[in-house]
Short mmCIF file of C-alpha atoms in Angstrom, two decimals:
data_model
loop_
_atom_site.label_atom_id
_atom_site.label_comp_id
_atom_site.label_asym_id
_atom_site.label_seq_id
_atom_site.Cartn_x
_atom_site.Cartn_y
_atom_site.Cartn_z
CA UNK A 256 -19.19 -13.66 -10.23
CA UNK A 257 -18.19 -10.24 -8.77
CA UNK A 258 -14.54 -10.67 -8.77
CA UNK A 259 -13.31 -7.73 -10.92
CA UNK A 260 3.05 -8.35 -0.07
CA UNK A 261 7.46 -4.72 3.02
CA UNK A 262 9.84 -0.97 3.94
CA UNK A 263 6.50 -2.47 4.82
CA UNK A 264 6.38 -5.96 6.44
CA UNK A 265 9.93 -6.50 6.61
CA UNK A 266 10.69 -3.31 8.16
CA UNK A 267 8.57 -4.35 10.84
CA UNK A 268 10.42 -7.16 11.50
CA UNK A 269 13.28 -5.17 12.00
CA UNK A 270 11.00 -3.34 14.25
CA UNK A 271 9.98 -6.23 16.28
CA UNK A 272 6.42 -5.30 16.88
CA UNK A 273 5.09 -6.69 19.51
CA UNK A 274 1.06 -7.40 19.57
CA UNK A 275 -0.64 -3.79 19.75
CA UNK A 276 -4.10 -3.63 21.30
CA UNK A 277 -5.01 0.48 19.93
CA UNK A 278 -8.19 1.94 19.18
CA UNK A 279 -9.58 1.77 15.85
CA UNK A 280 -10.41 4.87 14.32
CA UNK A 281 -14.16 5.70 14.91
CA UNK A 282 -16.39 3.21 13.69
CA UNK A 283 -18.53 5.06 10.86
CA UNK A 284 -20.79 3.40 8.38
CA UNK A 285 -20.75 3.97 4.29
CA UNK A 286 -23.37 4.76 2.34
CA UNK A 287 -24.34 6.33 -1.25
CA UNK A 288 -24.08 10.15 0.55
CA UNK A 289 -21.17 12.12 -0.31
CA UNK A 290 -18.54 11.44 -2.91
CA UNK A 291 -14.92 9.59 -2.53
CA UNK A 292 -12.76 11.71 -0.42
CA UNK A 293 -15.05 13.14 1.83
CA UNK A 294 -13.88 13.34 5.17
CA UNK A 295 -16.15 11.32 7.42
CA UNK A 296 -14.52 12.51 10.88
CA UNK A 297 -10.74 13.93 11.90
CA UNK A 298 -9.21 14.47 14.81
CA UNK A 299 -5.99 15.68 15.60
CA UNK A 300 -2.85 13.49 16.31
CA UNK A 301 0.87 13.22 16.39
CA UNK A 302 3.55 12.22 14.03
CA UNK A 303 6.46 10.50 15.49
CA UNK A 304 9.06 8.71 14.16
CA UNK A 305 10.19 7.46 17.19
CA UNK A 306 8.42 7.30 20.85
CA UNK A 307 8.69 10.14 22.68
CA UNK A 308 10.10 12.61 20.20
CA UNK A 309 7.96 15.26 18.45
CA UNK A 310 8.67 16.40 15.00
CA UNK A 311 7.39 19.90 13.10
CA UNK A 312 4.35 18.79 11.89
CA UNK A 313 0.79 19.12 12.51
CA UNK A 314 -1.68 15.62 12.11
CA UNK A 315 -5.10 14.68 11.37
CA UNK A 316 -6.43 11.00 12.14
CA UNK A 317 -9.21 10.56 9.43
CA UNK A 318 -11.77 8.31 8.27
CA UNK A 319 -12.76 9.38 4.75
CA UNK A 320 -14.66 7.68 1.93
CA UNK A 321 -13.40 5.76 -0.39
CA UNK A 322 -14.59 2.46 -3.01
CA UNK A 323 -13.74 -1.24 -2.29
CA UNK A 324 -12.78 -3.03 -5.30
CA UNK A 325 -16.21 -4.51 -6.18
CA UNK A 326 -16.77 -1.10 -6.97
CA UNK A 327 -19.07 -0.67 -2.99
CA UNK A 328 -18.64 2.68 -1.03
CA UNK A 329 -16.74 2.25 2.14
CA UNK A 330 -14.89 4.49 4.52
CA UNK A 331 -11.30 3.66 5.16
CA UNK A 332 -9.33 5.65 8.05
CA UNK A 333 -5.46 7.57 7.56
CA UNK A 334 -3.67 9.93 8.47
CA UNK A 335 -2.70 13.54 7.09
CA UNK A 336 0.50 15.15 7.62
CA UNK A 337 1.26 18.57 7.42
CA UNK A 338 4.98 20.64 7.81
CA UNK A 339 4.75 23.35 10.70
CA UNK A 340 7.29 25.46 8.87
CA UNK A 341 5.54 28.70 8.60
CA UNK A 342 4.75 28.28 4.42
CA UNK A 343 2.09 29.80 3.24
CA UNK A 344 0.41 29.32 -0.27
CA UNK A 345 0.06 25.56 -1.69
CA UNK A 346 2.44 22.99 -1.13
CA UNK A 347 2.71 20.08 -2.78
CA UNK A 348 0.90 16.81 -1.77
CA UNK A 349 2.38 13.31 -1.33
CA UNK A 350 -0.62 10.38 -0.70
CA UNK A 351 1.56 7.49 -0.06
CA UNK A 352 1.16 3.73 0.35
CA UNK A 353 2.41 2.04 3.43
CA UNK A 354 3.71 -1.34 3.59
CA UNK A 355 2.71 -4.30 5.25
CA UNK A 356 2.21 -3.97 9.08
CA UNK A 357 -0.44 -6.83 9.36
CA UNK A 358 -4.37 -7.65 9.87
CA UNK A 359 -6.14 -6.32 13.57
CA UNK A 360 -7.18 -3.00 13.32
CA UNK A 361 -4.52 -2.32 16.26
CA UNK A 362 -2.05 -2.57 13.27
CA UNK A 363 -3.42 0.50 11.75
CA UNK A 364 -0.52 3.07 11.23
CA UNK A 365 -3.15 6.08 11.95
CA UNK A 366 -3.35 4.55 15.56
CA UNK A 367 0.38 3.93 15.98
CA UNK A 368 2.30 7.39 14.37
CA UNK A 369 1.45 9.29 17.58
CA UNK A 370 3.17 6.12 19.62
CA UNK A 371 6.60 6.58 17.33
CA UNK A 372 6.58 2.64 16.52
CA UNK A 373 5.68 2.86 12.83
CA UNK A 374 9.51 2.39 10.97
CA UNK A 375 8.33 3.60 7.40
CA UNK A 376 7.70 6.47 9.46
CA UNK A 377 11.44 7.80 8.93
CA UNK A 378 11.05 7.53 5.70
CA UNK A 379 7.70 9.29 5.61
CA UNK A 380 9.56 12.45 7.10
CA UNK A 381 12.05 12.96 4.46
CA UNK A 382 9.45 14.14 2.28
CA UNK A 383 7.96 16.10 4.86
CA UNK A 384 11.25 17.47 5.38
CA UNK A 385 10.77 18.52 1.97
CA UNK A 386 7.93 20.99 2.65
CA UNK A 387 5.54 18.53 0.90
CA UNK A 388 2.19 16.93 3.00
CA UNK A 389 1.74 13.57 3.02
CA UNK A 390 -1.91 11.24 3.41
CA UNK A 391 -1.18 8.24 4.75
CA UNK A 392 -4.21 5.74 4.25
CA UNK A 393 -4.62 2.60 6.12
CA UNK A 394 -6.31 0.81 3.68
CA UNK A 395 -9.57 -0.67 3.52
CA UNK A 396 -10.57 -2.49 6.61
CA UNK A 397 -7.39 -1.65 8.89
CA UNK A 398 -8.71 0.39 11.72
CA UNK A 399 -11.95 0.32 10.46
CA UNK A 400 -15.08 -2.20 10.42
CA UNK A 401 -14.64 -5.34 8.22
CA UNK A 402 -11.64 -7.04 7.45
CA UNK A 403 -8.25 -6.04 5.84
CA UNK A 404 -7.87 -6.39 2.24
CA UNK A 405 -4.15 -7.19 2.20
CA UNK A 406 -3.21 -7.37 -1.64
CA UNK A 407 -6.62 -6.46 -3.58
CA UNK A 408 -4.88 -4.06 -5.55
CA UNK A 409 -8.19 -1.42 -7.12
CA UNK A 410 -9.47 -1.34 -3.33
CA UNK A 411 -5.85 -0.23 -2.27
CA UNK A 412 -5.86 2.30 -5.37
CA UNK A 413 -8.48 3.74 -4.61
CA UNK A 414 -8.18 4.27 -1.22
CA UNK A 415 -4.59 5.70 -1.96
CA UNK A 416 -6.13 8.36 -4.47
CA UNK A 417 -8.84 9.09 -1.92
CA UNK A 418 -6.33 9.83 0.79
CA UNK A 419 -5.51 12.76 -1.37
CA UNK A 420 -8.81 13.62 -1.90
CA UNK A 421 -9.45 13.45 1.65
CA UNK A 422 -6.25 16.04 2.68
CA UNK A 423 -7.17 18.51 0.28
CA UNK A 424 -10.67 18.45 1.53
CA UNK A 425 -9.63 18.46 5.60
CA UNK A 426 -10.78 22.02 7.08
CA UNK A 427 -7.17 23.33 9.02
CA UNK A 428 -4.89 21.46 6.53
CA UNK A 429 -4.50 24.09 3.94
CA UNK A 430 -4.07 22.04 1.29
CA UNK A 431 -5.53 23.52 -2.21
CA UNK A 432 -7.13 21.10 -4.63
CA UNK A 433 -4.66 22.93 -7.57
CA UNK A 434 -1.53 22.10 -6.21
CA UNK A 435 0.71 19.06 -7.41
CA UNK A 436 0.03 15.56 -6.21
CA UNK A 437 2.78 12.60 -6.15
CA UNK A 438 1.92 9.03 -5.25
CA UNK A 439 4.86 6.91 -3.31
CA UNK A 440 4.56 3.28 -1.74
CA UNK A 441 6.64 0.29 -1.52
CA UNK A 442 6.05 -3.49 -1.35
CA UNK A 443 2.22 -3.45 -0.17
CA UNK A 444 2.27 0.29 -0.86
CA UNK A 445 3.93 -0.31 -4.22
CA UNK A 446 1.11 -2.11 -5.19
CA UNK A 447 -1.07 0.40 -4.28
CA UNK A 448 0.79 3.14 -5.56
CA UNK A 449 0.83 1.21 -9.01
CA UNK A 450 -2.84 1.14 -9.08
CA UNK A 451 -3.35 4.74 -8.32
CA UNK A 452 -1.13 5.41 -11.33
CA UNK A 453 -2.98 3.10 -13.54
CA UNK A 454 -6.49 4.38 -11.78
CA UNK A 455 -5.75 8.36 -11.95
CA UNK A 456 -7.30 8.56 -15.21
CA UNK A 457 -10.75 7.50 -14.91
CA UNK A 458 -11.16 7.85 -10.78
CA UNK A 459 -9.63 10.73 -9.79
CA UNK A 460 -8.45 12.91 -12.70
CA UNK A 461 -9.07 15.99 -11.48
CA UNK A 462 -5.97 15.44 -9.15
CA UNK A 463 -3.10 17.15 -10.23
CA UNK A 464 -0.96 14.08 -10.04
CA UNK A 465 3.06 14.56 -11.64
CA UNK A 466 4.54 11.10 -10.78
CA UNK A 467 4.23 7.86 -9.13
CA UNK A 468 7.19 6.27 -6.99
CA UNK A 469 6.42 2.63 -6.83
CA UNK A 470 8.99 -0.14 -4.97
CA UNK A 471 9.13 -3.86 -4.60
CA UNK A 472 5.51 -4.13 -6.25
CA UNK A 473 3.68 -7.41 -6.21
CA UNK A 474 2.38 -6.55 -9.27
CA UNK A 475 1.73 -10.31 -10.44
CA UNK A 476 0.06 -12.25 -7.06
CA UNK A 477 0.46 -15.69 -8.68
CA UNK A 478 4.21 -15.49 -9.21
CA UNK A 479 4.90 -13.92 -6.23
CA UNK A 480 2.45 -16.54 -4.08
CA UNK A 481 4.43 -19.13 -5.64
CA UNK A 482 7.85 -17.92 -5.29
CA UNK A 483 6.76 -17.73 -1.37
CA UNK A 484 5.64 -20.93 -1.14
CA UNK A 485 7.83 -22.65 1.83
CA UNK A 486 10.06 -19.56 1.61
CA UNK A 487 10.63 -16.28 3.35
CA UNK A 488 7.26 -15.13 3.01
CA UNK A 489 5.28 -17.57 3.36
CA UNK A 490 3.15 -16.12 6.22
CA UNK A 491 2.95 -13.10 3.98
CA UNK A 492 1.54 -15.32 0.88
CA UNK A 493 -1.13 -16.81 3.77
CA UNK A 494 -2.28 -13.23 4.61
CA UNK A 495 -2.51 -12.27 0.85
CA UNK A 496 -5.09 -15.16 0.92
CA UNK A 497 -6.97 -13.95 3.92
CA UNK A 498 -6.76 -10.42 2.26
CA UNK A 499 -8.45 -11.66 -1.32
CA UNK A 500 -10.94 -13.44 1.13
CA UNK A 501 -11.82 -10.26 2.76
CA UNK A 502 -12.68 -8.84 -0.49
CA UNK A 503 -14.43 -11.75 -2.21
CA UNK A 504 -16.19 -13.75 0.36
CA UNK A 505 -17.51 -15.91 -2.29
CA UNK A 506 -13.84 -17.07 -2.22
CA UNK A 507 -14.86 -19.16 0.77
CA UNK A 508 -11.20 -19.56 1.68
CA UNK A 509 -12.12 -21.53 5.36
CA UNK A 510 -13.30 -24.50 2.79
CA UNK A 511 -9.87 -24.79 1.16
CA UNK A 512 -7.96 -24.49 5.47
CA UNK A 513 -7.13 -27.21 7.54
CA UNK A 514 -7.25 -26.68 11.42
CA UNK A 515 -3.91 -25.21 11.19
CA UNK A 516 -4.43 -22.74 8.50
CA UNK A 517 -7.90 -21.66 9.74
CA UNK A 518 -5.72 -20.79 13.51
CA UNK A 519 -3.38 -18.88 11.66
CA UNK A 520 -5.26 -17.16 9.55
CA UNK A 521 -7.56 -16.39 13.43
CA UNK A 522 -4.03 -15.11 14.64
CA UNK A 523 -2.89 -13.29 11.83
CA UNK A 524 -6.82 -11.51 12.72
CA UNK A 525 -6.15 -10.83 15.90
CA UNK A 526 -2.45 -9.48 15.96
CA UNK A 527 0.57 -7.30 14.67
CA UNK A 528 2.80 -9.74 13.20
CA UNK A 529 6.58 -9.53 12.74
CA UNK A 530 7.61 -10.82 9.07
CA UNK A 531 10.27 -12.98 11.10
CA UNK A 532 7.44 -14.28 13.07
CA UNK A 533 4.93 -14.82 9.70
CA UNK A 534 7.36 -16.25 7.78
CA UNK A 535 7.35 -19.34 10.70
CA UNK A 536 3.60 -20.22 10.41
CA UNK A 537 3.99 -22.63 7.85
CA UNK A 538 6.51 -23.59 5.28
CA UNK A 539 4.13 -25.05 2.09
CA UNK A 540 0.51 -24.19 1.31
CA UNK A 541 -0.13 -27.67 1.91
CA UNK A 542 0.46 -27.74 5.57
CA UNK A 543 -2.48 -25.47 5.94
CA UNK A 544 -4.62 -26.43 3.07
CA UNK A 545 -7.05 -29.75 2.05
CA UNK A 546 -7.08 -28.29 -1.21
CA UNK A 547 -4.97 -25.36 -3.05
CA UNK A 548 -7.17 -22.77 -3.34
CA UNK A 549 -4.39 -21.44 -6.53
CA UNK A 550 -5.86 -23.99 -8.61
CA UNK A 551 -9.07 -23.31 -8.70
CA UNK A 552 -10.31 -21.07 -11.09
CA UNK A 553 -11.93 -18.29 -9.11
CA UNK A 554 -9.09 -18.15 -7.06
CA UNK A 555 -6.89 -17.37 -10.21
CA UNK A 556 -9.67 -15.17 -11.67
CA UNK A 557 -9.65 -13.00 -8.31
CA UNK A 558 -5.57 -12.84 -8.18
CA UNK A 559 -5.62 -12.03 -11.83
CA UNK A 560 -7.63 -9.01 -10.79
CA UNK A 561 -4.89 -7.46 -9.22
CA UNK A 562 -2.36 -7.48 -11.73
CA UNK A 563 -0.80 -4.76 -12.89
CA UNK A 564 0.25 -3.57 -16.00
CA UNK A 565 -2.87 -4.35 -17.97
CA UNK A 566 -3.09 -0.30 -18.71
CA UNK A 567 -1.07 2.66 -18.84
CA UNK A 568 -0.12 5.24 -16.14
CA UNK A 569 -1.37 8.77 -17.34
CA UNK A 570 1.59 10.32 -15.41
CA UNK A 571 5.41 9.19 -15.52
CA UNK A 572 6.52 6.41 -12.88
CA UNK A 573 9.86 5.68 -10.90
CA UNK A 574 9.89 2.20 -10.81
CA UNK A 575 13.00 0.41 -8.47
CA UNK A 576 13.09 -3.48 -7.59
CA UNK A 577 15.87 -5.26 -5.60
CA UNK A 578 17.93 -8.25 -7.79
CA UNK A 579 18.37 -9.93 -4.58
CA UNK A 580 14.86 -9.62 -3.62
CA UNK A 581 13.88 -12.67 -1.06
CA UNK A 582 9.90 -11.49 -1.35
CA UNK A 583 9.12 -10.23 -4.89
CA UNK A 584 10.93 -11.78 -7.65
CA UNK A 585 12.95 -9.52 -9.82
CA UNK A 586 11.32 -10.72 -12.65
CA UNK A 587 7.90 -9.29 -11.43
CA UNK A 588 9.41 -6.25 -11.16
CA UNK A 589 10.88 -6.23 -14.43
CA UNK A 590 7.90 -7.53 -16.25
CA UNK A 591 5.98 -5.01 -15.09
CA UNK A 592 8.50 -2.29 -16.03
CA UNK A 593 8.13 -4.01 -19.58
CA UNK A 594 4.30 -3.99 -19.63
CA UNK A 595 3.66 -0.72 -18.70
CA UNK A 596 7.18 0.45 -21.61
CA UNK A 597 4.85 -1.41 -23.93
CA UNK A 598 1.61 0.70 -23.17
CA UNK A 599 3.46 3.57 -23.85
CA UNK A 600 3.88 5.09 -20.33
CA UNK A 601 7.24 7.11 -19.15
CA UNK A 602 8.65 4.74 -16.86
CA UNK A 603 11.91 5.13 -15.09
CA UNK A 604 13.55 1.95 -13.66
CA UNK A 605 16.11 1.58 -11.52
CA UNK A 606 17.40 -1.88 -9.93
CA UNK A 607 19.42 -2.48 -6.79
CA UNK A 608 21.79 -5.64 -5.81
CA UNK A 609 19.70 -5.66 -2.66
CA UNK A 610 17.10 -7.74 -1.13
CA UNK A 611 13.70 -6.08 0.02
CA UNK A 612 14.04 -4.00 3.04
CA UNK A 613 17.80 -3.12 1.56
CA UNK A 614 16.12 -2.06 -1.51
CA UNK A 615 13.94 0.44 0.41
CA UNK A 616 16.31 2.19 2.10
CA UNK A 617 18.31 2.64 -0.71
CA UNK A 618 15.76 3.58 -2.95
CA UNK A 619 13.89 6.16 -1.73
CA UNK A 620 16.45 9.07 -1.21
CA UNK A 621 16.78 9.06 -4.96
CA UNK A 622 12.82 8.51 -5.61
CA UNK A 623 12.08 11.05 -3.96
CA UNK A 624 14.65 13.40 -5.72
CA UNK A 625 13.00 11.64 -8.86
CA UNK A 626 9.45 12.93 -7.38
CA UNK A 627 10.86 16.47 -6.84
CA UNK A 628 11.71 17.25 -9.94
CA UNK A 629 7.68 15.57 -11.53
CA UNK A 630 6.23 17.95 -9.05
CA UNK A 631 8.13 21.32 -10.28
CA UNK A 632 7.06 20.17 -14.21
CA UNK A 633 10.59 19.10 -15.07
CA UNK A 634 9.69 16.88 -18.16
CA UNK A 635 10.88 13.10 -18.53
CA UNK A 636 11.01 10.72 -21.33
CA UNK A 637 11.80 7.17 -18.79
CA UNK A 638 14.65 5.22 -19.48
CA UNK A 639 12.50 2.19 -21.49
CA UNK A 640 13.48 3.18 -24.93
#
């Protein structure tokens, strides 16, 4: 077999999206030409952080190429982000992870920055109001063909790391290929800002990555799926199904759905879903299952696949999880911290008495200082001894 969750969903609750019907970015096909990174097309766009205000920046929509997790090429669509301050020389690059926004292609945050309704966008422009660019990627299969792989943690990696790539190869954006790259994401985007740590290495090491901010991270599927089960995020641990699905069709997850879950996985599809509103398709697996697809084996092979913490960061990581988190367990959080202590990589960890989108908010003014001081060379040992 093949096989090798937000601020984020929750902070688009607070958002209350409603459905969005935008246009994908430009429907452009992979194949074996050109390397991961490449910039397939770019056009320019707008950053907002809210509608109808314009901020200093300059924007690229992208599609670029990138790898799935089964190791395919793809192209996967983002955005790039650039200060209109006047610098000149290199400034440092931030690729950063977003969090959950949902499954239709209209969810895409490359289609909705120029509308001002993404929320993480606020938080997107205190690094730019730090001089730094930032790549944005949407992820495999969010805004472009084929389906979204919510969750599958080495296609989100990758496509993170590529984002980078992909800015530092965009014509206009002035970004050199020797200046300092940091990696930032939270919930989804944690997860996919831990695998671009743990993925630097051996995919793209000739980015000059200093540090990795990583949030809320899902970093153990299982746990998380069942401390979801008839809670909060419940909708969330549905989509995470529909997400490994995406990835590995031999899954067959629309054997293991009822009526019920097959609809709701067909909404989730077709729209932009509030995590109020996800959390209120169903309150146990079994209401939209015959069978549990956790207990079968290639189910638990595939989630296992997107652990992290089964190898070292080659750059130091900022690492924050909220004790009162109602989506990711603290202990997932903390294990993870403990795994990665273990392999012998500089982590520091920080914990907040906060649930999830709490967490967020309060974290990332001092991640960010964190990331500041990785990308001028200031040296850390981590606070795990």
């Amino acid at each position: 077999m093949r096989i090798h969750t937000t601020v984020l969903a929750a902070l688009a609750a607070l958002a209350g999206l409603a459905v969005l019907a935008l246009t994908p970015a430009p429907a452009t096909g992979a194949d074996a030409g050109g390397r991961p990174g490449d910039v397939v097309s770019s056009a320019p766009t707008a950053f907002r952080t809210q509608p109808g205000v314009a901020t200093a920046t300059k924007a690229w929509r992208i599609a670029y190429r990138s790898t799935t997790a089964t190791g395919r090429p793809d192209v996967v669509s983002g955005t790039v982000i650039v200060p209109d301050d006047g610098r000149q020389g290199p400034r440092p690059l931030v690729t950063w992870g977003i969090g959950a926004v949902g499954l239709a292609d209209g969810c895409a945050v490359s289609g909705r920055f120029p509308q001002g309704t993404v929320r993480e966008a606020q938080l997107i422009h205190l690094a730019l109001r730090r001089g730094w660019a930032v790549a944005v990627t949407d992820y495999e299969g969010l805004g472009t063909p084929g389906d979204h792989t919510y969750t599958v943690g080495r296609s989100a990696g990758h496509a993170v790391l590529d984002a980078a790539r992909a800015a530092q190869r965009l014509p206009g954006a002035g970004l050199s290929p020797d200046a300092p790259v940091g990696v930032v994401g939270y919930s989804q985007g944690g997860q996919a800002a831990g695998w671009a740590a743990e993925l630097h290495a051996s995919y793209a090491p000739e980015l000059r990555l200093k540090g990795t901010v990583a949030g809320g991270v899902p970093a153990d599927l299982p746990t998380t799926l069942a401390h979801n089960d008839g809670g909060t995020g419940a909708g969330l641990a549905l989509m995470a199904l529909a997400g490994q699905d995406a990835a590995f069709p031999e899954l067959r997850l629309d054997s293991y759905l009822n009526d019920r879950g097959r609809g709701q996985v067909d909404f989730m599809k077709r729209n932009c879903v509030p995590l109020s509103t996800v959390a209120r398709l169903f309150r146990h697996r079994s209401e939209v299952t015959v069978r549990d697809p956790l207990a079968d084996p290639a189910w638990q092979l595939a989630l296992r696949e997107s652990s992290l913490g089964t190898r070292s960061p080659d750059r130091p990581v900022h690492l924050y999880q909220g004790a009162a988190d109602e989506l990711i367990p603290y202990q997932v959080g903390a294990a993870l911290r403990d795994r990665w202590c273990a392999l012998g990589a500089p982590v520091e960890w920080r914990h907040y008495p906060l649930d999830h989108v709490d967490t967020a908010l309060a974290g990332i003014p001092i991640a960010l200082d964190w990331l500041a001081a990785r990308l001028a060379d200031e040296p850390t040992r981590g606070t795990c001894a």
